[in-house]
Short mmCIF file of C-alpha atoms in Angstrom, two decimals:
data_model
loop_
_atom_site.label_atom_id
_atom_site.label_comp_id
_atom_site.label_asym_id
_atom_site.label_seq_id
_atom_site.Cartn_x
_atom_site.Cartn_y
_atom_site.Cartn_z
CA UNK A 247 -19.81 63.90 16.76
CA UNK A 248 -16.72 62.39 17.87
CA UNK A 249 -17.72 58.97 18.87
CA UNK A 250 -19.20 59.27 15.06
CA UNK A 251 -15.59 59.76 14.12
CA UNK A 252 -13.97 57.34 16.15
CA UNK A 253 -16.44 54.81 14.72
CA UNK A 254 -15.93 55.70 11.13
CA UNK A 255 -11.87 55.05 11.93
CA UNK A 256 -12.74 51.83 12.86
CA UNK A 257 -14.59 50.59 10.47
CA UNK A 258 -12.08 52.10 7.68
CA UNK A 259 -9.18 50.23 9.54
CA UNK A 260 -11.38 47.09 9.71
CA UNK A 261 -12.09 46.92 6.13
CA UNK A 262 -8.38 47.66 4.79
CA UNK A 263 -7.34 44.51 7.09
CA UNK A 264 -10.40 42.27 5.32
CA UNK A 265 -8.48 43.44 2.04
CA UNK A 266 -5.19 43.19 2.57
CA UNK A 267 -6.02 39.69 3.93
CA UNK A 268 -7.91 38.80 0.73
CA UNK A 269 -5.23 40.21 -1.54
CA UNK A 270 -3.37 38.15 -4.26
CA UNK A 271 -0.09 36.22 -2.75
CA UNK A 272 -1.58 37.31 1.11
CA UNK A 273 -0.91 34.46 3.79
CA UNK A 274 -4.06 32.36 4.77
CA UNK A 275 -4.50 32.60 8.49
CA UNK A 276 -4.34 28.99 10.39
CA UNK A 277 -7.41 28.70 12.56
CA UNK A 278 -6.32 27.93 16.47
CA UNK A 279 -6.91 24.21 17.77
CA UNK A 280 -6.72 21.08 16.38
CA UNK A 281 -6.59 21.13 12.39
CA UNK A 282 -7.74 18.01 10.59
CA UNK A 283 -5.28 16.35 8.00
CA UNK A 284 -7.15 14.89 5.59
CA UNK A 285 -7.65 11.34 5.31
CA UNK A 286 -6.08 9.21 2.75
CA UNK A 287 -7.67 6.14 1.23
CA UNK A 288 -4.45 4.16 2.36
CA UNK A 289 -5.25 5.06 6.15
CA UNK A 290 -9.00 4.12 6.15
CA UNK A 291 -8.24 1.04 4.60
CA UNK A 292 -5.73 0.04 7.07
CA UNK A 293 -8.06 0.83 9.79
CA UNK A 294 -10.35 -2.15 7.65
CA UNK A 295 -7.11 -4.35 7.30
CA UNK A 296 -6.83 -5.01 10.75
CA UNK A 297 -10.49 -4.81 12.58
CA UNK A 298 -12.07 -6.81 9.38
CA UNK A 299 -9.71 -8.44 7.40
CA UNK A 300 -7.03 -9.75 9.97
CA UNK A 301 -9.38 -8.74 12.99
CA UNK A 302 -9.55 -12.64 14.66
CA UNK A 303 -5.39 -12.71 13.83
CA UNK A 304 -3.61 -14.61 11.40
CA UNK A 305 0.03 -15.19 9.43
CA UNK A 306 2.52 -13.11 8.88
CA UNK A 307 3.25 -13.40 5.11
CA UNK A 308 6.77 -14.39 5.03
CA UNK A 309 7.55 -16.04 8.04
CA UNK A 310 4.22 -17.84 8.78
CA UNK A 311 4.38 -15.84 12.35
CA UNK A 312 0.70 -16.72 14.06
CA UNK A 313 -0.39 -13.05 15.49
CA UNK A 314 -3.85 -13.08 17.43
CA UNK A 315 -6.47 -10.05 17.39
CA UNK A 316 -4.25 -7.57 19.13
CA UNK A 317 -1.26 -7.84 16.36
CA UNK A 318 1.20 -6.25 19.24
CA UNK A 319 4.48 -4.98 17.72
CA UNK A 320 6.43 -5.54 15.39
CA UNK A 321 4.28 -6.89 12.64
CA UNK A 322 2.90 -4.40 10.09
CA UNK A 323 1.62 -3.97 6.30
CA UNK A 324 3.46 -5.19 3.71
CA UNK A 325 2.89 -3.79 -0.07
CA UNK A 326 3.27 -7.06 -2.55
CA UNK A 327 3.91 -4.57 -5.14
CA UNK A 328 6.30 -2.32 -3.59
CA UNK A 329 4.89 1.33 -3.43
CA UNK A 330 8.28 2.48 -4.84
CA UNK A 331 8.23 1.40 -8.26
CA UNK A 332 4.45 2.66 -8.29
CA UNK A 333 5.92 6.07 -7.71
CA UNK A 334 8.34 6.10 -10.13
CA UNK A 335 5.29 4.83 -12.72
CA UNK A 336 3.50 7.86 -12.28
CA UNK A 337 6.59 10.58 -11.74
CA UNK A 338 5.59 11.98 -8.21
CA UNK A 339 8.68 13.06 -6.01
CA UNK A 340 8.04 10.78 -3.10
CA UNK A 341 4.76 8.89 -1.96
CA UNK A 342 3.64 12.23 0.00
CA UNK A 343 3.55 14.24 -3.40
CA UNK A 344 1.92 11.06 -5.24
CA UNK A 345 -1.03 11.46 -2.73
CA UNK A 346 -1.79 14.86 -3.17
CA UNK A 347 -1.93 15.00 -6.55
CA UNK A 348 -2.80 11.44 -7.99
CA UNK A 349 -6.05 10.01 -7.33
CA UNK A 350 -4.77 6.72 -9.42
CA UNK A 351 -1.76 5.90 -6.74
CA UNK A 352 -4.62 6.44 -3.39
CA UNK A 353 -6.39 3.86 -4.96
CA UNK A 354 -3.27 1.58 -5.76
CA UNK A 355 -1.81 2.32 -2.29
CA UNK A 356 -5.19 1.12 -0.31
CA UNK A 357 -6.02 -1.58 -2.82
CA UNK A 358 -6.12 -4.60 -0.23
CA UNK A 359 -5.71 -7.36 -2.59
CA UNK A 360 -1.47 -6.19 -2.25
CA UNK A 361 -1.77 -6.12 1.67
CA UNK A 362 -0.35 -8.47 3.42
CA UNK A 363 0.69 -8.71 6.92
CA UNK A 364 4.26 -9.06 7.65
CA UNK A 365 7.11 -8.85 10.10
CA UNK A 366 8.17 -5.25 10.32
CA UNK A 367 12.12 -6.14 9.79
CA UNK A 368 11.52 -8.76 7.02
CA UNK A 369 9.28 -6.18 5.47
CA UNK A 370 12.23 -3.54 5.56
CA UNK A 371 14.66 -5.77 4.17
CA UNK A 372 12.36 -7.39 1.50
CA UNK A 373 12.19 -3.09 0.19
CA UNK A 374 11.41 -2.86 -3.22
CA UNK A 375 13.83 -5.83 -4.36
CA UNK A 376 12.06 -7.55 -7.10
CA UNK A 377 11.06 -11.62 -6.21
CA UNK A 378 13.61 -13.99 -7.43
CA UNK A 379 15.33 -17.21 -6.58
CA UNK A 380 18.58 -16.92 -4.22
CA UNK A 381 20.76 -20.04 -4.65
CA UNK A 382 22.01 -21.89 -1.54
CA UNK A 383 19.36 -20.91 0.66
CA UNK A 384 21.20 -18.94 2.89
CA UNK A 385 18.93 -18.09 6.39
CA UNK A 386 20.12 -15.27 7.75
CA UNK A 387 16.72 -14.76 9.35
CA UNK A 388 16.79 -17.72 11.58
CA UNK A 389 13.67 -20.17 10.91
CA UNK A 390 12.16 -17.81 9.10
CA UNK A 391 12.95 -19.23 5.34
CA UNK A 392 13.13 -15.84 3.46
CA UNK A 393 16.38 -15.39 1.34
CA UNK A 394 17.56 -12.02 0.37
CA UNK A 395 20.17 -11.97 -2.48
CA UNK A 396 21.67 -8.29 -1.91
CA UNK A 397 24.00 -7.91 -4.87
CA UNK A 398 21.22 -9.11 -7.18
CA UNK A 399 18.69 -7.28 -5.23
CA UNK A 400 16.00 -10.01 -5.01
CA UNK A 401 14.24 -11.83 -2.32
CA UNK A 402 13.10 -15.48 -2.57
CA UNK A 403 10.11 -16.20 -0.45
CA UNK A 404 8.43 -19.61 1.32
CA UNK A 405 7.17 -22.04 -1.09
CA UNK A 406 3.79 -21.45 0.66
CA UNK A 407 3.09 -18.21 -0.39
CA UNK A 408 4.75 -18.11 -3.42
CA UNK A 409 1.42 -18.55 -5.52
CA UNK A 410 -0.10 -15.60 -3.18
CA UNK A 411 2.83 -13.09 -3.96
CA UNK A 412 2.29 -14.23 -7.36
CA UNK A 413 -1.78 -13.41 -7.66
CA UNK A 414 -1.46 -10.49 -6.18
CA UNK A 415 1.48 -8.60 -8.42
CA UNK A 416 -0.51 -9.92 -11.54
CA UNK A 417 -3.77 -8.33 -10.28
CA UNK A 418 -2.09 -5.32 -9.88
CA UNK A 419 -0.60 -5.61 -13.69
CA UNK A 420 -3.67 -6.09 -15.07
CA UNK A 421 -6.09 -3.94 -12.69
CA UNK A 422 -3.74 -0.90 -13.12
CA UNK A 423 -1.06 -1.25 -15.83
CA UNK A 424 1.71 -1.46 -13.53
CA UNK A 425 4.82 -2.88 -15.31
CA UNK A 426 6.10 -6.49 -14.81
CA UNK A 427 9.24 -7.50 -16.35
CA UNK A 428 9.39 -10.46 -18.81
CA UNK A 429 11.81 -12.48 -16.62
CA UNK A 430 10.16 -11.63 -13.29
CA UNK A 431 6.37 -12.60 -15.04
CA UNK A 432 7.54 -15.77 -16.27
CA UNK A 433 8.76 -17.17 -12.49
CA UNK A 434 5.73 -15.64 -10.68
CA UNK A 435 3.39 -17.69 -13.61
CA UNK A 436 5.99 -20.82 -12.49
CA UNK A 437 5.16 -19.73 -8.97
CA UNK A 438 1.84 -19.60 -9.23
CA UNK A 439 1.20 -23.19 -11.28
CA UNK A 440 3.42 -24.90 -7.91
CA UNK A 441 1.28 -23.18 -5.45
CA UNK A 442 -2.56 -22.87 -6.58
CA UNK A 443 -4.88 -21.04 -4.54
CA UNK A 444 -6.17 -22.12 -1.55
CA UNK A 445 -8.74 -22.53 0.89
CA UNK A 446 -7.61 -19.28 3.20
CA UNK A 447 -6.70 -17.53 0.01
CA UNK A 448 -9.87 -17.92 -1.25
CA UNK A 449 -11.72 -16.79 1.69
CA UNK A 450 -9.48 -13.58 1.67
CA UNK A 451 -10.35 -12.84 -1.56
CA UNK A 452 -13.72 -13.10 -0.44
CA UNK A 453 -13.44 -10.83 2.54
CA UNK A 454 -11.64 -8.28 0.46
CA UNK A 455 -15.04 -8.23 -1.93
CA UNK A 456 -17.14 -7.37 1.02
CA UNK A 457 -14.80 -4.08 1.91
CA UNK A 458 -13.68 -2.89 -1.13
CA UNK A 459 -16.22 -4.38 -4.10
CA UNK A 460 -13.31 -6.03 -6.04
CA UNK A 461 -12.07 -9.23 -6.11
CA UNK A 462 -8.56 -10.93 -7.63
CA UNK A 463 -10.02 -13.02 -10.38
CA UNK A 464 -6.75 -14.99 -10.70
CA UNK A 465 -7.39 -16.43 -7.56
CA UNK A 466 -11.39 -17.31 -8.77
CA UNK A 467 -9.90 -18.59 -12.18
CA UNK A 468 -6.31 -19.32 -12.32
CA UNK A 469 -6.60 -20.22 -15.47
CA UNK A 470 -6.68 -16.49 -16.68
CA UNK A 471 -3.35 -16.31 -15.87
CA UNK A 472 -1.92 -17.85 -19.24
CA UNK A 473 -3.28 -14.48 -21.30
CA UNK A 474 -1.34 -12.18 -19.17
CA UNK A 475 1.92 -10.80 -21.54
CA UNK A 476 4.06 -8.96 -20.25
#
């Protein structure tokens, strides 16, 4: 008869803790060990960005750095159309908040077609100044030509890649309705007439179909590019 009590005080204390712990505003318990964070589209793309995309080495975009298969440091991803602006588009608090709650900026953060490789300090400098012309050429980055004009907040890139840069912000225009200025559309359509798409550009653009199922079509027809108003 007692060890009938004893068990019927058990399971009575058992099933108030079940219920308290299912109760309205109760804290979830945090299961011991290693807890997964998910995975954002960003990351798993990155992964593909270097094994795949830039996996035999390449360029860095602004300085025309050569990097072989093992990158080393000091060179990471650059976003052509800075993440920033992106985030004040769509009204999250900081890129953290956009991810958990906008399925439209993971797939503008990992779209590869606005990845580029890049020097991590140019990268940091370049921030989300908008792409202009900086008279005299000052180099303040030594044979790296890359002009930053800080009081205007723009940076003027190599000639080379000026048609790239260009491609890529006006795929992102059109592909998600991200805003380009009238002034800063009309030099990247200059930019992109002076430096057409070429051979490595188009095999990029090529390589990016394979990963992700979407190509830039102003680097397939560049002709496209006249209908774009902005």
């Amino acid at each position: 008869m007692k060890r009938l009590a004893i068990t019927f005080v058990l399971f009575l204390i058992g099933a108030l803790s079940a219920a308290e712990a299912s109760a309205p505003g109760s804290r979830p318990s945090i299961p011991a060990g290693n807890t997964k964070i998910p995975d954002t589209e960003y990351f798993q793309n990155m992964r593909l960005f270097w094994s795949r995309l830039y996996g035999k080495g390449g360029e860095t975009l602004y300085c025309g750095q050569r990097f072989g298969p093992n990158k080393g440091r000091g060179i990471n991803i650059e976003h052509i159309f800075p993440m920033s602006w992106v985030i004040n588009t769509l009204n999250c608090r900081d890129r953290s908040h956009c991810r958990s709650v906008s399925p439209r900026f993971n797939k503008i953060e990992a779209d590869m077609h606005n990845l580029y490789p890049a020097r991590a300090h140019i990268n940091k400098e370049r921030g989300a100044r908008a792409f202009g012309m900086v008279a005299g050429e000052p180099r303040n980055f030594g044979r790296c030509d890359f002009e930053i004009d800080r009081k205007r907040r723009l940076v003027e890139p190599r000639p080379e890649v000026r048609g790239n840069i260009a491609r890529a912000m006006f795929y992102m225009h059109s592909t998600y309705g991200l805003k380009l200025f009238s002034r800063q559309g009309k030099l990247l359509k200059q930019w992109h007439r002076e430096d057409p798409p070429d051979a490595g550009e188009r095999h990029r653009n090529e390589i990016i179909e394979r990963l992700q199922g979407k190509r830039n079509p102003f680097i397939d027809r560049p002709e496209l590019v006249k209908n774009l108003r902005f």
